[in-house]
């Protein structure tokens, strides 16, 4: 039984690779309750992230996870893979923004988890155990989501740097001061090179670009932005710019938004891995990725959520080219080895699914994997839920 | 085997009530690593919360959980009961501020959980499952804690209201705007009455008092405080005051800090229950608690973390008085019934331990409790860890 929302997972998690039945939750689209006084919403799993945001916006609230797929990905899917997005750096990922769930497990047992309140310390935390479990432990049939007040203002900023080392230093400095940005996005030299080649975008010089956003009440924006600008003053900063209005903010975002389509324009195939490293290891990650790219002859483009050290490493190649087709999986393997050597982890917001399954035994110690398999047996004794995903055979 | 930190739990969780061995972690007091660039600290479980804060403060960071016991409670204990405190309303509780753990489970197996990064979606979330599990699933022997940048400024405010309904409306309005306060503490008429009786404190009139704090970078404080003041303008507001300096802030906090000692002064025995209700149900909770107090002839005082709906209901009585001694447990039972009827939960930050065990079967559906017992068997097959706590016999 493979539960499926809108099928936007990038890891094959919702593909019924072992056969069996697909359980589509696509038509469970009811928003059951929005309670702004108590800051929660109860929804069915098929509600699209974007549809919930549209329902919440007029009430002055939002749900934090904002994956790029928000307009067409379901909340059930967002919960299953612990989805994030640019805002995660300030507001947390799916796991941080759920109060309770109603679940049907692998034995057909129906049970609720969690509570309606923003605090709770009553028994074991089944809620967060289910979030990010990619449909292996149970099917989420209802979720009580934590709502946050929608900031009434925001400002976008852009900083370009001579090298990635300088950008990483700025990221650490930004994250060490009390005005946590609502987005801290990174693009490397390869991403900037592609954008310059395909688009007439106004891009500053430099080998690394940060997009930084602050949000909040309107009268806090100037001082927040000033603090961010101060934190970005590192050796190697080439250019810093604050958007003066929403239109200019849109222009600054344009480069980031153009990236994914440009990648598809540039190469017939991309493999996007959402690896995470400690922020201080960002330069080592980017340098290492360039070395892997050179070694295997596969082009690479890096961008992502720098405040969390969550980088989308995109390998770009032509599967019709036999050499590249053979080299791509080797490059991916080398990337994961590199990430683990830097104290990083395989995924920040996409999950494991099918694609990263071969690397789990290297990433997670054997004893910890055994506990995960034990949990699988508890919630799904017959092993019928999303078989062949996430957990390698012992 | 009952793991024990500094034994400050209020629920009997660290009392070896079933006999056996106490495993003291009191001398595992090493701070193993503080990494500010990557915003984490690795600690042994016996490190005192307050000692870690002292080590972090000069570096400009803090760990979010701030229970009143911080100077003498251990981080292992804070993790075991998912400790919170006033700051939880803005920065989250223990569960929200841990990246990874090293655990020895009931079968003597040693395994790590989690990662060093602020994002991760790699297999099941064992980390948050262990946090708040009160020593029933494993013994935490090392923790990787998420650090946050220490705000450089803060301001305290005080608002008094005619009735608790008006205060609750102000709480909902404060929590619906984007300047989340770093503390939003509540005191009811009974608490204010006791303070007026025993102390020469400068207290405004009214039946409900809120203490509100904002923190952040210095140049955001004025605008944040203005937004809070605006949100407090409800019908029934009697008095609003901003502390003009740190000394005046201390004076405003004095009433809150005097409360617990005053309770001990006033009655030989108190039972403090840290129940939680949705914010909109705060007035119904307080009114209901007064009715319980009248019915059972037990004095009651309410205060706590209003932004989370987390109220410390304190029953005050004399155990030498046979009537009161007999009535107190009945009053507690009536309180939990009331809380559950208001969509609330038994504990926000203290946990279940021994004291709330008799109420678990009412609070948690049978099927959910069964899953918790299943988890207990996975991690502690012989049932040797903290027996007789949290989970009622089936």
PDB file of C-alpha atoms in Angstrom, chain B residues 107-228:
ATOM      1  CA  UNK B 107      18.610  -3.731  26.278  1.00  0.00           C
ATOM      2  CA  UNK B 108      21.963  -2.001  26.831  1.00  0.00           C
ATOM      3  CA  UNK B 109      22.275  -1.083  23.161  1.00  0.00           C
ATOM      4  CA  UNK B 110      24.067   2.205  22.458  1.00  0.00           C
ATOM      5  CA  UNK B 111      22.973   4.264  19.465  1.00  0.00           C
ATOM      6  CA  UNK B 112      23.021   7.827  18.207  1.00  0.00           C
ATOM      7  CA  UNK B 113      20.051   9.735  16.779  1.00  0.00           C
ATOM      8  CA  UNK B 114      19.670  12.871  14.699  1.00  0.00           C
ATOM      9  CA  UNK B 115      22.344  15.036  13.125  1.00  0.00           C
ATOM     10  CA  UNK B 116      24.528  18.103  13.638  1.00  0.00           C
ATOM     11  CA  UNK B 117      22.491  20.309  11.320  1.00  0.00           C
ATOM     12  CA  UNK B 118      19.309  22.311  11.895  1.00  0.00           C
ATOM     13  CA  UNK B 119      17.508  20.404   9.148  1.00  0.00           C
ATOM     14  CA  UNK B 120      17.245  16.677   8.519  1.00  0.00           C
ATOM     15  CA  UNK B 121      14.774  14.287   6.903  1.00  0.00           C
ATOM     16  CA  UNK B 122      16.571  10.945   7.043  1.00  0.00           C
ATOM     17  CA  UNK B 123      14.521   8.055   8.407  1.00  0.00           C
ATOM     18  CA  UNK B 124      12.360   8.097  11.528  1.00  0.00           C
ATOM     19  CA  UNK B 125      12.757  10.856  14.109  1.00  0.00           C
ATOM     20  CA  UNK B 126      14.122   8.977  17.096  1.00  0.00           C
ATOM     21  CA  UNK B 127      15.459  12.185  18.647  1.00  0.00           C
ATOM     22  CA  UNK B 128      12.136  13.797  19.431  1.00  0.00           C
ATOM     23  CA  UNK B 129      10.673  10.433  20.411  1.00  0.00           C
ATOM     24  CA  UNK B 130      13.295  10.158  23.175  1.00  0.00           C
ATOM     25  CA  UNK B 131      12.750  13.746  24.351  1.00  0.00           C
ATOM     26  CA  UNK B 132       9.868  13.769  26.818  1.00  0.00           C
ATOM     27  CA  UNK B 133       9.927   9.982  27.242  1.00  0.00           C
ATOM     28  CA  UNK B 134      10.830  10.371  30.936  1.00  0.00           C
ATOM     29  CA  UNK B 135      13.498   7.692  31.005  1.00  0.00           C
ATOM     30  CA  UNK B 136      11.174   4.906  29.836  1.00  0.00           C
ATOM     31  CA  UNK B 137      12.805   4.282  26.442  1.00  0.00           C
ATOM     32  CA  UNK B 138      16.483   4.909  27.045  1.00  0.00           C
ATOM     33  CA  UNK B 139      19.069   6.843  29.002  1.00  0.00           C
ATOM     34  CA  UNK B 140      20.394   9.949  27.234  1.00  0.00           C
ATOM     35  CA  UNK B 141      24.170   9.944  27.706  1.00  0.00           C
ATOM     36  CA  UNK B 142      24.974  12.799  25.321  1.00  0.00           C
ATOM     37  CA  UNK B 143      22.915  15.503  23.627  1.00  0.00           C
ATOM     38  CA  UNK B 144      23.578  17.809  20.690  1.00  0.00           C
ATOM     39  CA  UNK B 145      21.602  20.944  21.445  1.00  0.00           C
ATOM     40  CA  UNK B 146      20.473  23.627  19.037  1.00  0.00           C
ATOM     41  CA  UNK B 147      21.802  27.039  20.036  1.00  0.00           C
ATOM     42  CA  UNK B 148      20.136  30.369  19.334  1.00  0.00           C
ATOM     43  CA  UNK B 149      21.709  33.828  19.154  1.00  0.00           C
ATOM     44  CA  UNK B 150      21.188  35.662  22.412  1.00  0.00           C
ATOM     45  CA  UNK B 151      19.010  38.748  22.042  1.00  0.00           C
ATOM     46  CA  UNK B 152      20.990  41.851  22.937  1.00  0.00           C
ATOM     47  CA  UNK B 153      18.030  43.725  24.379  1.00  0.00           C
ATOM     48  CA  UNK B 154      14.625  43.125  25.907  1.00  0.00           C
ATOM     49  CA  UNK B 155      11.809  45.050  27.513  1.00  0.00           C
ATOM     50  CA  UNK B 156       9.240  44.052  30.089  1.00  0.00           C
ATOM     51  CA  UNK B 157       5.651  45.245  30.067  1.00  0.00           C
ATOM     52  CA  UNK B 158       2.753  44.767  32.427  1.00  0.00           C
ATOM     53  CA  UNK B 159      -0.949  44.892  31.669  1.00  0.00           C
ATOM     54  CA  UNK B 160      -3.777  44.543  34.147  1.00  0.00           C
ATOM     55  CA  UNK B 161      -7.336  43.670  33.282  1.00  0.00           C
ATOM     56  CA  UNK B 162     -10.743  43.879  34.899  1.00  0.00           C
ATOM     57  CA  UNK B 163     -11.440  40.170  34.337  1.00  0.00           C
ATOM     58  CA  UNK B 164      -9.648  37.088  33.059  1.00  0.00           C
ATOM     59  CA  UNK B 165     -11.772  37.178  29.872  1.00  0.00           C
ATOM     60  CA  UNK B 166     -10.209  40.490  28.877  1.00  0.00           C
ATOM     61  CA  UNK B 167      -6.707  39.152  29.571  1.00  0.00           C
ATOM     62  CA  UNK B 168      -7.383  36.074  27.445  1.00  0.00           C
ATOM     63  CA  UNK B 169      -8.576  38.268  24.590  1.00  0.00           C
ATOM     64  CA  UNK B 170      -5.356  40.289  24.847  1.00  0.00           C
ATOM     65  CA  UNK B 171      -3.302  37.068  24.814  1.00  0.00           C
ATOM     66  CA  UNK B 172      -5.010  35.912  21.607  1.00  0.00           C
ATOM     67  CA  UNK B 173      -4.439  39.337  20.013  1.00  0.00           C
ATOM     68  CA  UNK B 174      -0.767  39.416  21.047  1.00  0.00           C
ATOM     69  CA  UNK B 175      -0.260  35.912  19.617  1.00  0.00           C
ATOM     70  CA  UNK B 176      -1.984  36.893  16.358  1.00  0.00           C
ATOM     71  CA  UNK B 177       0.556  39.592  15.446  1.00  0.00           C
ATOM     72  CA  UNK B 178       4.058  39.064  14.139  1.00  0.00           C
ATOM     73  CA  UNK B 179       6.075  40.275  17.166  1.00  0.00           C
ATOM     74  CA  UNK B 180       5.921  37.074  19.196  1.00  0.00           C
ATOM     75  CA  UNK B 181       6.757  37.987  22.798  1.00  0.00           C
ATOM     76  CA  UNK B 182       9.642  36.240  24.551  1.00  0.00           C
ATOM     77  CA  UNK B 183       7.414  35.852  27.623  1.00  0.00           C
ATOM     78  CA  UNK B 184       3.675  36.133  28.111  1.00  0.00           C
ATOM     79  CA  UNK B 185       2.981  35.297  31.741  1.00  0.00           C
ATOM     80  CA  UNK B 186      -0.362  35.333  33.466  1.00  0.00           C
ATOM     81  CA  UNK B 187      -1.479  35.744  37.075  1.00  0.00           C
ATOM     82  CA  UNK B 188      -5.062  35.394  38.233  1.00  0.00           C
ATOM     83  CA  UNK B 189      -7.012  37.267  40.908  1.00  0.00           C
ATOM     84  CA  UNK B 190      -6.063  34.708  43.570  1.00  0.00           C
ATOM     85  CA  UNK B 191      -2.356  35.061  42.817  1.00  0.00           C
ATOM     86  CA  UNK B 192      -2.626  38.851  42.905  1.00  0.00           C
ATOM     87  CA  UNK B 193      -4.619  38.657  46.143  1.00  0.00           C
ATOM     88  CA  UNK B 194      -1.918  36.577  47.843  1.00  0.00           C
ATOM     89  CA  UNK B 195       0.826  38.924  46.658  1.00  0.00           C
ATOM     90  CA  UNK B 196      -1.088  41.954  47.933  1.00  0.00           C
ATOM     91  CA  UNK B 197      -1.581  40.235  51.298  1.00  0.00           C
ATOM     92  CA  UNK B 198       2.029  39.142  51.900  1.00  0.00           C
ATOM     93  CA  UNK B 199       4.121  41.790  50.097  1.00  0.00           C
ATOM     94  CA  UNK B 200       4.391  45.530  49.741  1.00  0.00           C
ATOM     95  CA  UNK B 201       4.594  45.168  45.980  1.00  0.00           C
ATOM     96  CA  UNK B 202       3.396  47.879  43.634  1.00  0.00           C
ATOM     97  CA  UNK B 203       0.543  45.996  41.923  1.00  0.00           C
ATOM     98  CA  UNK B 204      -2.114  47.551  39.717  1.00  0.00           C
ATOM     99  CA  UNK B 205      -5.829  46.912  40.289  1.00  0.00           C
ATOM    100  CA  UNK B 206      -7.649  44.197  38.364  1.00  0.00           C
ATOM    101  CA  UNK B 207      -8.420  40.503  38.468  1.00  0.00           C
ATOM    102  CA  UNK B 208      -5.812  39.427  35.896  1.00  0.00           C
ATOM    103  CA  UNK B 209      -2.280  40.516  35.175  1.00  0.00           C
ATOM    104  CA  UNK B 210      -0.087  39.827  32.159  1.00  0.00           C
ATOM    105  CA  UNK B 211       3.681  40.205  32.103  1.00  0.00           C
ATOM    106  CA  UNK B 212       4.893  40.570  28.551  1.00  0.00           C
ATOM    107  CA  UNK B 213       8.472  40.670  27.328  1.00  0.00           C
ATOM    108  CA  UNK B 214       9.905  41.350  23.890  1.00  0.00           C
ATOM    109  CA  UNK B 215      13.528  40.689  23.010  1.00  0.00           C
ATOM    110  CA  UNK B 216      15.811  40.989  20.015  1.00  0.00           C
ATOM    111  CA  UNK B 217      18.278  43.460  18.585  1.00  0.00           C
ATOM    112  CA  UNK B 218      18.237  46.754  20.503  1.00  0.00           C
ATOM    113  CA  UNK B 219      16.880  48.799  17.616  1.00  0.00           C
ATOM    114  CA  UNK B 220      13.779  46.585  17.245  1.00  0.00           C
ATOM    115  CA  UNK B 221      12.606  46.878  20.842  1.00  0.00           C
ATOM    116  CA  UNK B 222      10.635  50.145  20.630  1.00  0.00           C
ATOM    117  CA  UNK B 223       8.587  49.011  17.657  1.00  0.00           C
ATOM    118  CA  UNK B 224       8.021  45.516  19.069  1.00  0.00           C
ATOM    119  CA  UNK B 225       6.850  46.962  22.375  1.00  0.00           C
ATOM    120  CA  UNK B 226       4.515  49.372  20.582  1.00  0.00           C
ATOM    121  CA  UNK B 227       2.940  46.453  18.713  1.00  0.00           C
ATOM    122  CA  UNK B 228       2.421  44.533  21.964  1.00  0.00           C
TER     123      UNK B 228
END
